[in-house]
Coordinates of C-alpha atoms in Angstrom, one line a residue:
X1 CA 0.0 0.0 0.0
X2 CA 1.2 3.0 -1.2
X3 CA 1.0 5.8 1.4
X4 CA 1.6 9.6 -0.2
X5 CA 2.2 12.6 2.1
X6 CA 2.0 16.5 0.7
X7 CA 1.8 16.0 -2.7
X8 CA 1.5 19.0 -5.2
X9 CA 0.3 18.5 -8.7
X10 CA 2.9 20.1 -10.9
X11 CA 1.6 20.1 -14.3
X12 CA -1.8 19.7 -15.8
X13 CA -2.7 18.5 -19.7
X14 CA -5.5 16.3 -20.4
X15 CA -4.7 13.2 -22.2
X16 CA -6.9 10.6 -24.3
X17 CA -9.7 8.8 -23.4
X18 CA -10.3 11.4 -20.6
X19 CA -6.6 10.4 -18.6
X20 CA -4.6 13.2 -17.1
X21 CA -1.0 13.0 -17.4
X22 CA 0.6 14.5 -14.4
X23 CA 4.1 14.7 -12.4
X24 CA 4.0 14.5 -8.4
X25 CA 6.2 15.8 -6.6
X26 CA 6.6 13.7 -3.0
X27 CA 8.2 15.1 -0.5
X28 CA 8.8 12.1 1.9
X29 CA 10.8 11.0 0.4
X30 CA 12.1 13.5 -2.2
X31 CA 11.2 12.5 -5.5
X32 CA 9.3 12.9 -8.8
X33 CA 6.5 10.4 -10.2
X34 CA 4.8 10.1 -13.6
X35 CA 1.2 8.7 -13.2
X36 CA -1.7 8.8 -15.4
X37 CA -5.2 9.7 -13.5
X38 CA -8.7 9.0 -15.3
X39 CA -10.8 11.5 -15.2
X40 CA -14.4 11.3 -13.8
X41 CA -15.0 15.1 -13.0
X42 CA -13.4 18.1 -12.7
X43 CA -13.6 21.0 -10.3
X44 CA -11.7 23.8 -10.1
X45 CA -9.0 23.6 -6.7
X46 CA -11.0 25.6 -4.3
X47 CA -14.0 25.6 -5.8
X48 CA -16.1 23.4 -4.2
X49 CA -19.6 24.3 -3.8
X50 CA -21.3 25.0 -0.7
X51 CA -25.0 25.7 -0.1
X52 CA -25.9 29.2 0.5
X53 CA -26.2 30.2 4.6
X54 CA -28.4 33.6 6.0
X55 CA -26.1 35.9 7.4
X56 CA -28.5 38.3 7.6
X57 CA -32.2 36.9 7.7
X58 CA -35.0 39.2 7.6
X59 CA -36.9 39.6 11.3
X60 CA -40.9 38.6 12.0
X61 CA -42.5 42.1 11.4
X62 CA -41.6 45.4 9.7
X63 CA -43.9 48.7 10.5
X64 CA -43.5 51.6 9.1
X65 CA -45.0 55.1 8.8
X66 CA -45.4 55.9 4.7
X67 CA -43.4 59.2 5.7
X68 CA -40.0 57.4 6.5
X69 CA -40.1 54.6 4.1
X70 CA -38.4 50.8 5.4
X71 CA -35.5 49.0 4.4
X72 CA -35.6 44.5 5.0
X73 CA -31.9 43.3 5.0
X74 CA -31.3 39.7 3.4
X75 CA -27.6 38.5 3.0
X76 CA -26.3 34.7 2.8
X77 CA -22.7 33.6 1.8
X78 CA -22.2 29.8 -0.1
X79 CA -19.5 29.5 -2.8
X80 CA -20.8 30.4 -5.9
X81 CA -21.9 33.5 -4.3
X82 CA -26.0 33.1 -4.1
X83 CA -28.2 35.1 -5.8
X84 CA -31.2 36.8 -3.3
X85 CA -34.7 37.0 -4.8
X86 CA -37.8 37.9 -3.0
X87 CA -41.5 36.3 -3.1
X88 CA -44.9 37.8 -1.8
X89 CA -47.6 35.7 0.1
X90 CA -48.6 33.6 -3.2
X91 CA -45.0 32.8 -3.8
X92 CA -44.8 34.8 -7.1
X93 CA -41.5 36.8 -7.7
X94 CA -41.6 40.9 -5.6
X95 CA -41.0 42.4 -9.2
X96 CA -39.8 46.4 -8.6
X97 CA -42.4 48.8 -8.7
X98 CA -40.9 52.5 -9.6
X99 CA -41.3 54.6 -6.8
X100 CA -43.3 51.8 -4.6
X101 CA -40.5 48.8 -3.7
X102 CA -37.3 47.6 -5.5
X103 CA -34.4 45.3 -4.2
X104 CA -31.1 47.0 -4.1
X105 CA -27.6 44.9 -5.4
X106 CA -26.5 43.8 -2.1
X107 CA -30.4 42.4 -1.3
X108 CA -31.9 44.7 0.7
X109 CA -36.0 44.9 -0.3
X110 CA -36.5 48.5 0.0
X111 CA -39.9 50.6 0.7
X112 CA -39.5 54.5 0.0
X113 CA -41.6 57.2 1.2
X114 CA -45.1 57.1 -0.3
X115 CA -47.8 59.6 -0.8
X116 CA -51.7 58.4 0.7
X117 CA -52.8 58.1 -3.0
X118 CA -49.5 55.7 -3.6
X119 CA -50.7 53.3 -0.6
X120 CA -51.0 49.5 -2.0
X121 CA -52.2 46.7 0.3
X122 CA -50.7 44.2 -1.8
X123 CA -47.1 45.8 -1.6
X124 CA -47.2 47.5 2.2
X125 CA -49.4 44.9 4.0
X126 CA -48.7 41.9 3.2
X127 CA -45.9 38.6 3.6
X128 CA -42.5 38.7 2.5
X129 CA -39.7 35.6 1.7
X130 CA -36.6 36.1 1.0
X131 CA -35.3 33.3 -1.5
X132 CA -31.4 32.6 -1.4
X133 CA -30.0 30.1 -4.2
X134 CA -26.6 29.4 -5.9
X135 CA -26.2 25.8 -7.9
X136 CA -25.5 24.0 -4.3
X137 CA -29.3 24.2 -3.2
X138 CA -31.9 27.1 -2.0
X139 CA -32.7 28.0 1.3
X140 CA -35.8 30.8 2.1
X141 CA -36.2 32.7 4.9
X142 CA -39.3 32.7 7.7
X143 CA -42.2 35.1 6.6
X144 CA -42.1 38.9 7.1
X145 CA -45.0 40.6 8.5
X146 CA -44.7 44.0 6.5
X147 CA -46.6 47.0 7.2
X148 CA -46.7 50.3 6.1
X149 CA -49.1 52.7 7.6
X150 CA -50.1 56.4 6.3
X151 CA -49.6 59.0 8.6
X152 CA -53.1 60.4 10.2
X153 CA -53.4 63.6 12.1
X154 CA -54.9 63.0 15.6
X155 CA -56.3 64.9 18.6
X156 CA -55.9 63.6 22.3
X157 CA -58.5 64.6 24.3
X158 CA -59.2 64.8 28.5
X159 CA -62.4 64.8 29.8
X160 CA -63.6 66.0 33.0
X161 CA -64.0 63.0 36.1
X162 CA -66.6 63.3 38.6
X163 CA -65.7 62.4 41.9
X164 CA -66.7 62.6 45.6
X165 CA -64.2 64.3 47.7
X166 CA -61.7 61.6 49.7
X167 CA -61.9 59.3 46.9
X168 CA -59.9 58.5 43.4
X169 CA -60.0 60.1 40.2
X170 CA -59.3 58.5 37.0
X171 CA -58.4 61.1 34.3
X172 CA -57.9 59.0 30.9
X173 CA -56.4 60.3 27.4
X174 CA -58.9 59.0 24.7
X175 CA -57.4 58.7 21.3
X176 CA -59.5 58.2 18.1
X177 CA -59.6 54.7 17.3
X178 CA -57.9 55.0 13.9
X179 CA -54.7 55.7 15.7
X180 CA -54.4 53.8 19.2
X181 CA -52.7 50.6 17.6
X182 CA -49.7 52.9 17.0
X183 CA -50.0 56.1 19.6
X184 CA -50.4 55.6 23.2
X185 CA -48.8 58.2 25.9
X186 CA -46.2 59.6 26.6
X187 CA -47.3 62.2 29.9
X188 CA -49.2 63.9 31.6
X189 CA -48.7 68.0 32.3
X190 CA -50.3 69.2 35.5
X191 CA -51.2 73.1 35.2
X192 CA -48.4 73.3 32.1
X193 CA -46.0 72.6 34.5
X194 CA -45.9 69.3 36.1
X195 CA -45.3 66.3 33.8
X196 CA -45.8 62.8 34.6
X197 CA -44.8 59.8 32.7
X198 CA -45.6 55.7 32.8
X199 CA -42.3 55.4 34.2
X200 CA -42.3 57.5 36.7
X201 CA -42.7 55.8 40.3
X202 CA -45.9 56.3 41.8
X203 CA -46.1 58.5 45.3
X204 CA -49.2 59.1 47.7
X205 CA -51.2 61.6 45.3
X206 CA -50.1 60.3 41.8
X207 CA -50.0 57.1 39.5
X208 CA -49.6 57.0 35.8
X209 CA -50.8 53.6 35.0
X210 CA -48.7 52.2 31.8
X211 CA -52.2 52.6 29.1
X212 CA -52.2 56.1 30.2
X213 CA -54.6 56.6 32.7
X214 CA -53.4 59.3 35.4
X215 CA -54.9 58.1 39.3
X216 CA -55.2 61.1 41.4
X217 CA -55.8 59.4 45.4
X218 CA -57.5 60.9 48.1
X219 CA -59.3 63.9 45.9
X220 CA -59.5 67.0 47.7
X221 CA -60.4 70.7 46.9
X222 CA -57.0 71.7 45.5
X223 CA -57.4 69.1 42.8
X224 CA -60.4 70.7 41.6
X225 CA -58.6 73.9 40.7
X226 CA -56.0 71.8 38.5
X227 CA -55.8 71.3 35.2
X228 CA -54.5 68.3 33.0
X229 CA -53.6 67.9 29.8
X230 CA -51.8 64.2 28.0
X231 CA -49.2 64.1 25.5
X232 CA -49.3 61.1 22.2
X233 CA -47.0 59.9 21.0
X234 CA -47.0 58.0 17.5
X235 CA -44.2 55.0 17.8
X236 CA -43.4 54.7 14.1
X237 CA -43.3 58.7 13.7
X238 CA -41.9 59.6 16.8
X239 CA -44.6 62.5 17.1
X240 CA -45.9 64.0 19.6
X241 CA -49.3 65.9 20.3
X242 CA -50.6 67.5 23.4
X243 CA -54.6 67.8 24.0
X244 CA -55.7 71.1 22.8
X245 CA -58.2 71.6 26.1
X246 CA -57.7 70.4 30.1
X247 CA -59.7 68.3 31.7
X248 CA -60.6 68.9 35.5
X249 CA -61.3 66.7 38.3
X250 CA -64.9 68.0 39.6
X251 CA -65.0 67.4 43.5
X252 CA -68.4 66.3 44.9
X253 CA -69.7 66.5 48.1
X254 CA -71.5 63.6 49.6
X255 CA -75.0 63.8 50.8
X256 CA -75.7 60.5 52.3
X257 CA -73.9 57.0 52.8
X258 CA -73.0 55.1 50.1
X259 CA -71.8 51.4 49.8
X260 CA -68.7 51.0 47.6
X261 CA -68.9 50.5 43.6
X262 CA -66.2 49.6 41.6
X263 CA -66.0 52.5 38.6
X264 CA -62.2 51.6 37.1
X265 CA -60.6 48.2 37.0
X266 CA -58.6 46.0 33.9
X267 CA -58.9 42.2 33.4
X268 CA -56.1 42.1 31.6
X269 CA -52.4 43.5 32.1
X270 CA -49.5 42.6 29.9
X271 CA -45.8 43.2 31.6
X272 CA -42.7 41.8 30.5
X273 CA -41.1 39.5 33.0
X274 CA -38.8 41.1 36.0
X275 CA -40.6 44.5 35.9
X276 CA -43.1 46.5 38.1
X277 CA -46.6 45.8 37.5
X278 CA -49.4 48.1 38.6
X279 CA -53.0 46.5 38.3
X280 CA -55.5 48.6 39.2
X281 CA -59.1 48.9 41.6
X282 CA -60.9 52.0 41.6
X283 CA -63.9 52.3 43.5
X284 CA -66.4 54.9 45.1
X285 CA -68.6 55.2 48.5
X286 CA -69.0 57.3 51.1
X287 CA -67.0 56.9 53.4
X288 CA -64.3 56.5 51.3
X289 CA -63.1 52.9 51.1
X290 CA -60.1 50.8 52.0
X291 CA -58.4 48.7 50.0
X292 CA -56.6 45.6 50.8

């Protein structure tokens, strides 16, 4: 058995009947050899193919306002370099669209700035695949959620809470329906001066719970001559609106004894694991309830 260590092929010329002629150099021991090798496929040294591998893969979801546009990275490496395609939700090929989406050289699916009248459902809310391929094999990436949203102008408002003096007031800052998916709140202002935000830490007369309600404990007549407004803001914009008008805490007085009614509350409250939770139980009566 013939046993050859470090050996270089020196020259290359293809022979008859698909033989290679060659010279081997061997270096233990030192020597030349003539040998004839028959030829069942050729590759170029170094060339060996390797399916393509993400190196960038696109995430889950993409949302964006139609004022700043989006950009979705795909990159892979495999020898041949692969080729990057995308494919919409019925697998057909995301051809460019002037103006609407296009995929840049390097792979990126890009989403420029679009007008309202340029808004299309089938190109900014819909699934994306990004298809990677070379002549090793294909690979395709998870599904993108993509969504582009126009811009809307919205109002906050704050409306007045009734409430009987010694109890808690629940000022809330209602946003029009179109909007709240993408705008929730950033503070509150207390006679333009004061500002409160979710993450704030709660003391004896204030809580800001963290969707935006402001908790005003133990009510008394000097909260009645306040005034509050809320501040939006729109998470894919980065805007933010203040409530054109205040809302006041009107203090009642009580006029007879009144068992306790629960008037605020939530069943549900989402938190992400390790931080400070507030869930909270608003009631009214007269005397003012305890809470345990």
């Amino acid at each position: 058995m013939l046993e050859i260590c470090e050996q270089r092929l020196l020259t290359l010329e293809l022979g008859i009947e698909n033989t290679l002629p060659c010279e081997i150099e061997d270096n233990f021991p030192y020597e030349y050899r003539k040998c004839y090798i028959w030829i069942l496929s050729c590759v170029r040294c170094g060339d060996e193919e390797v399916g393509p591998r993400f190196r960038v893969e696109p995430p889950f979801r993409i949302e964006f306002s139609n004022s700043s546009g989006a950009e979705i990275r795909c990159s892979a490496e495999g020898v041949p370099t692969p080729q990057v395609s995308w494919q919409n939700r019925e697998g057909a090929n995301a051809r460019d669209i002037p103006g609407i989406r296009y995929m840049r050289s390097d792979g990126t699916l890009v989403f420029p700035p679009f007008s309202r009248e340029d808004y299309r459902q089938d190109v900014h809310d819909t699934l994306y695949q990004c298809l990677v391929s070379n002549s090793a094999g294909a690979i395709i990436s998870k599904e993108t959620h993509v969504r582009g949203v126009v811009q809307q102008k919205f109002i906050p408002q704050v409306y007045d809470d009734y409430v009987i003096r010694g109890n808690t007031a629940v000022l809330r800052c209602h946003l029009p329906s179109f909007v709240r998916e993408y705008v929730s709140l950033d503070s509150w202002l207390i006679d333009e001066d004061v500002v409160l935000k979710t993450t704030d830490i709660e003391d004896d007369k204030y809580t800001v719970l963290s969707t935006g309600e402001l908790i005003l404990h133990k009510v008394d007549d000097s909260d009645g001559k306040r005034s509050f407004k809320c501040r939006a803001r729109h998470r894919l914009t980065g805007e933010l609106v203040l409530s054109p008008t205040t809302g006041k805490v009107i203090v009642t007085e009580p006029h007879s004894p009144m068992g306790p009614r629960i008037t605020f509350s939530q069943s549900q409250v989402r938190a992400e694991e390790g931080s400070y939770v507030r869930i909270p139980c608003v009631s009214t009566a007269q005397p003012a309830p305890d809470y345990r």
